[in-house]
Structure formats: C-alpha cells, structure tokens
Amino acid sequence: MSIKEFVQKFYKSDALIDSEVMKTYLHPEVKLDWHSTKGLIEMDYNSMLDMANELSRAYVRSKVRISHILAEDDLVSIRYSHFVKTIENPREEMLLAHFSTIWQIKDDKLYRGYQMSQFS
C-alpha cells in the first residue's frame, strides 16, 4: 500500500472517533502540531488517543470528505472536511471543520503532522 493510500485509509476509517483503531495508524513517537482557532495545540500519542475518546463520547458517526491529497517521498498532504453525527441527533450530519494536514510517514505509521483547521 502506498503512503497516500495509507493516509486515505486512516481518514476513511473510524480512527478519529475510535482510539483502538487510531492506535493502528500512529507511530509511538507521533507528534502533531495543530494550528486551530484556539491557537497552537501540540499533541503526542496519548493526547491523540484521548482526543479520539473525547470525540467518541459526543459523536456516533464520523465522516471525512477528502478534496485534495498529494504524496511525495515520505510526506502526504491532505485537505478534507470532517462531518459528524451527534448522539442527540444521529440523523443530522454536522460539519465540524475544514482541515489541511501534512503527514510524514515513518515505519508505515503517522509520525509527524502539521495541521490547520477552520470552522465553516
């Protein structure tokens, strides 16, 4: 599987709301620098799993719509919109945010990430 396919598979899986699935994609030394509306958030392996657990408590379904994905050497750039369905209203799909992320892949895992997000 190419690194581009690997990253697509990650975002198409339930990893964003299921920490057990997320574990299969993360390098043990993963780092994510996330520039959000709250400023810079620096995440590591444990904080990414914690985030997936938090999201799973609020949302029953997660869907990513990828608009762009490019790969070169060990880097994959992806632009996507993240949609969720809440526990309170599982019939309505809600846009969480738009994201642009660059992932470095090491040992066939997500290793270094640089992400920006914007609410719609």
Tab-separated table of C-alpha atoms in Angstrom:
chain	number	residue	atom	x	y	z
A	1	MET	CA	0.000	0.000	0.000
A	2	SER	CA	1.340	3.454	-0.887
A	3	ILE	CA	1.643	6.157	1.779
A	4	LYS	CA	-1.132	8.062	0.016
A	5	GLU	CA	-3.444	5.039	0.282
A	6	PHE	CA	-2.402	4.575	3.930
A	7	VAL	CA	-3.403	8.152	4.827
A	8	GLN	CA	-6.674	7.829	2.879
A	9	LYS	CA	-7.435	4.620	4.766
A	10	PHE	CA	-6.763	6.383	8.093
A	11	TYR	CA	-9.207	9.201	7.357
A	12	LYS	CA	-11.846	6.880	5.882
A	13	SER	CA	-11.716	4.639	8.984
A	14	ASP	CA	-13.304	5.384	12.363
A	15	ALA	CA	-9.888	6.303	13.812
A	16	LEU	CA	-10.917	9.886	14.594
A	17	ILE	CA	-13.604	8.624	17.000
A	18	ASP	CA	-12.158	5.231	17.963
A	19	SER	CA	-8.867	5.166	19.869
A	20	GLU	CA	-8.376	1.432	19.257
A	21	VAL	CA	-8.497	1.991	15.500
A	22	MET	CA	-6.310	5.085	15.829
A	23	LYS	CA	-3.592	3.071	17.612
A	24	THR	CA	-3.051	1.001	14.469
A	25	TYR	CA	-2.093	4.114	12.475
A	26	LEU	CA	0.052	6.058	14.961
A	27	HIS	CA	3.803	5.786	15.340
A	28	PRO	CA	4.696	5.513	19.078
A	29	GLU	CA	6.618	8.818	18.782
A	30	VAL	CA	3.911	10.662	16.816
A	31	LYS	CA	3.738	14.445	17.158
A	32	LEU	CA	1.032	16.695	15.717
A	33	ASP	CA	1.313	20.497	15.645
A	34	TRP	CA	-2.238	21.740	15.160
A	35	HIS	CA	-2.983	25.401	14.464
A	36	SER	CA	-6.640	25.788	15.396
A	37	THR	CA	-8.920	28.689	16.246
A	38	LYS	CA	-7.689	28.215	19.837
A	39	GLY	CA	-4.050	28.642	18.816
A	40	LEU	CA	-1.288	26.061	18.603
A	41	ILE	CA	-2.083	22.649	20.074
A	42	GLU	CA	0.805	20.201	20.354
A	43	MET	CA	-0.292	16.595	20.520
A	44	ASP	CA	1.511	13.308	21.088
A	45	TYR	CA	0.447	9.657	21.002
A	46	ASN	CA	-1.536	9.762	24.266
A	47	SER	CA	-3.226	13.101	23.618
A	48	MET	CA	-4.336	11.934	20.167
A	49	LEU	CA	-5.886	8.810	21.699
A	50	ASP	CA	-7.527	10.973	24.379
A	51	MET	CA	-8.990	13.213	21.658
A	52	ALA	CA	-10.459	10.183	19.853
A	53	ASN	CA	-12.021	9.029	23.137
A	54	GLU	CA	-13.490	12.502	23.729
A	55	LEU	CA	-14.961	12.610	20.229
A	56	SER	CA	-16.473	9.145	20.652
A	57	ARG	CA	-18.396	10.368	23.708
A	58	ALA	CA	-20.047	13.167	21.719
A	59	TYR	CA	-20.439	11.688	18.244
A	60	VAL	CA	-21.888	8.432	16.942
A	61	ARG	CA	-20.522	8.762	13.422
A	62	SER	CA	-17.595	10.488	11.786
A	63	LYS	CA	-17.103	11.035	8.065
A	64	VAL	CA	-14.243	12.709	6.223
A	65	ARG	CA	-14.660	14.139	2.730
A	66	ILE	CA	-11.273	14.474	1.092
A	67	SER	CA	-10.933	17.188	-1.542
A	68	HIS	CA	-7.165	17.033	-2.143
A	69	ILE	CA	-4.418	14.525	-1.373
A	70	LEU	CA	-0.831	14.612	-2.633
A	71	ALA	CA	2.154	12.421	-1.805
A	72	GLU	CA	5.876	12.932	-2.302
A	73	ASP	CA	8.699	10.913	-0.749
A	74	ASP	CA	7.590	10.268	2.877
A	75	LEU	CA	5.071	13.153	3.020
A	76	VAL	CA	1.326	13.218	2.372
A	77	SER	CA	-0.686	16.446	2.208
A	78	ILE	CA	-4.433	16.198	2.635
A	79	ARG	CA	-7.282	18.695	2.603
A	80	TYR	CA	-10.593	17.490	3.972
A	81	SER	CA	-13.836	18.383	5.710
A	82	HIS	CA	-14.814	16.480	8.845
A	83	PHE	CA	-18.504	15.744	9.370
A	84	VAL	CA	-20.065	14.144	12.460
A	85	LYS	CA	-23.413	12.943	13.749
A	86	THR	CA	-24.212	13.708	17.374
A	87	ILE	CA	-25.641	11.322	19.924
A	88	GLU	CA	-28.542	13.749	20.444
A	89	ASN	CA	-29.395	13.922	16.740
A	90	PRO	CA	-27.889	10.958	14.851
A	91	ARG	CA	-29.878	11.705	11.674
A	92	GLU	CA	-28.295	15.105	11.066
A	93	GLU	CA	-24.783	15.395	9.687
A	94	MET	CA	-22.886	18.409	11.001
A	95	LEU	CA	-19.698	19.956	9.635
A	96	LEU	CA	-17.094	20.025	12.395
A	97	ALA	CA	-14.350	21.891	10.482
A	98	HIS	CA	-12.157	22.054	7.386
A	99	PHE	CA	-8.591	20.750	7.734
A	100	SER	CA	-5.303	20.876	5.856
A	101	THR	CA	-2.678	18.447	7.146
A	102	ILE	CA	0.786	17.340	6.140
A	103	TRP	CA	1.855	13.938	7.483
A	104	GLN	CA	5.325	12.458	7.499
A	105	ILE	CA	5.190	8.666	7.398
A	106	LYS	CA	7.809	6.611	9.244
A	107	ASP	CA	7.817	2.834	9.712
A	108	ASP	CA	4.441	2.725	7.888
A	109	LYS	CA	2.803	4.903	10.568
A	110	LEU	CA	1.770	8.548	11.030
A	111	TYR	CA	4.889	10.144	12.516
A	112	ARG	CA	4.905	13.971	12.249
A	113	GLY	CA	1.853	16.026	11.463
A	114	TYR	CA	1.317	19.704	10.745
A	115	GLN	CA	-2.345	20.686	10.699
A	116	MET	CA	-4.511	23.772	10.300
A	117	SER	CA	-8.248	23.855	10.840
A	118	GLN	CA	-11.016	26.332	10.251
A	119	PHE	CA	-14.625	26.314	11.272
A	120	SER	CA	-17.050	26.876	8.463
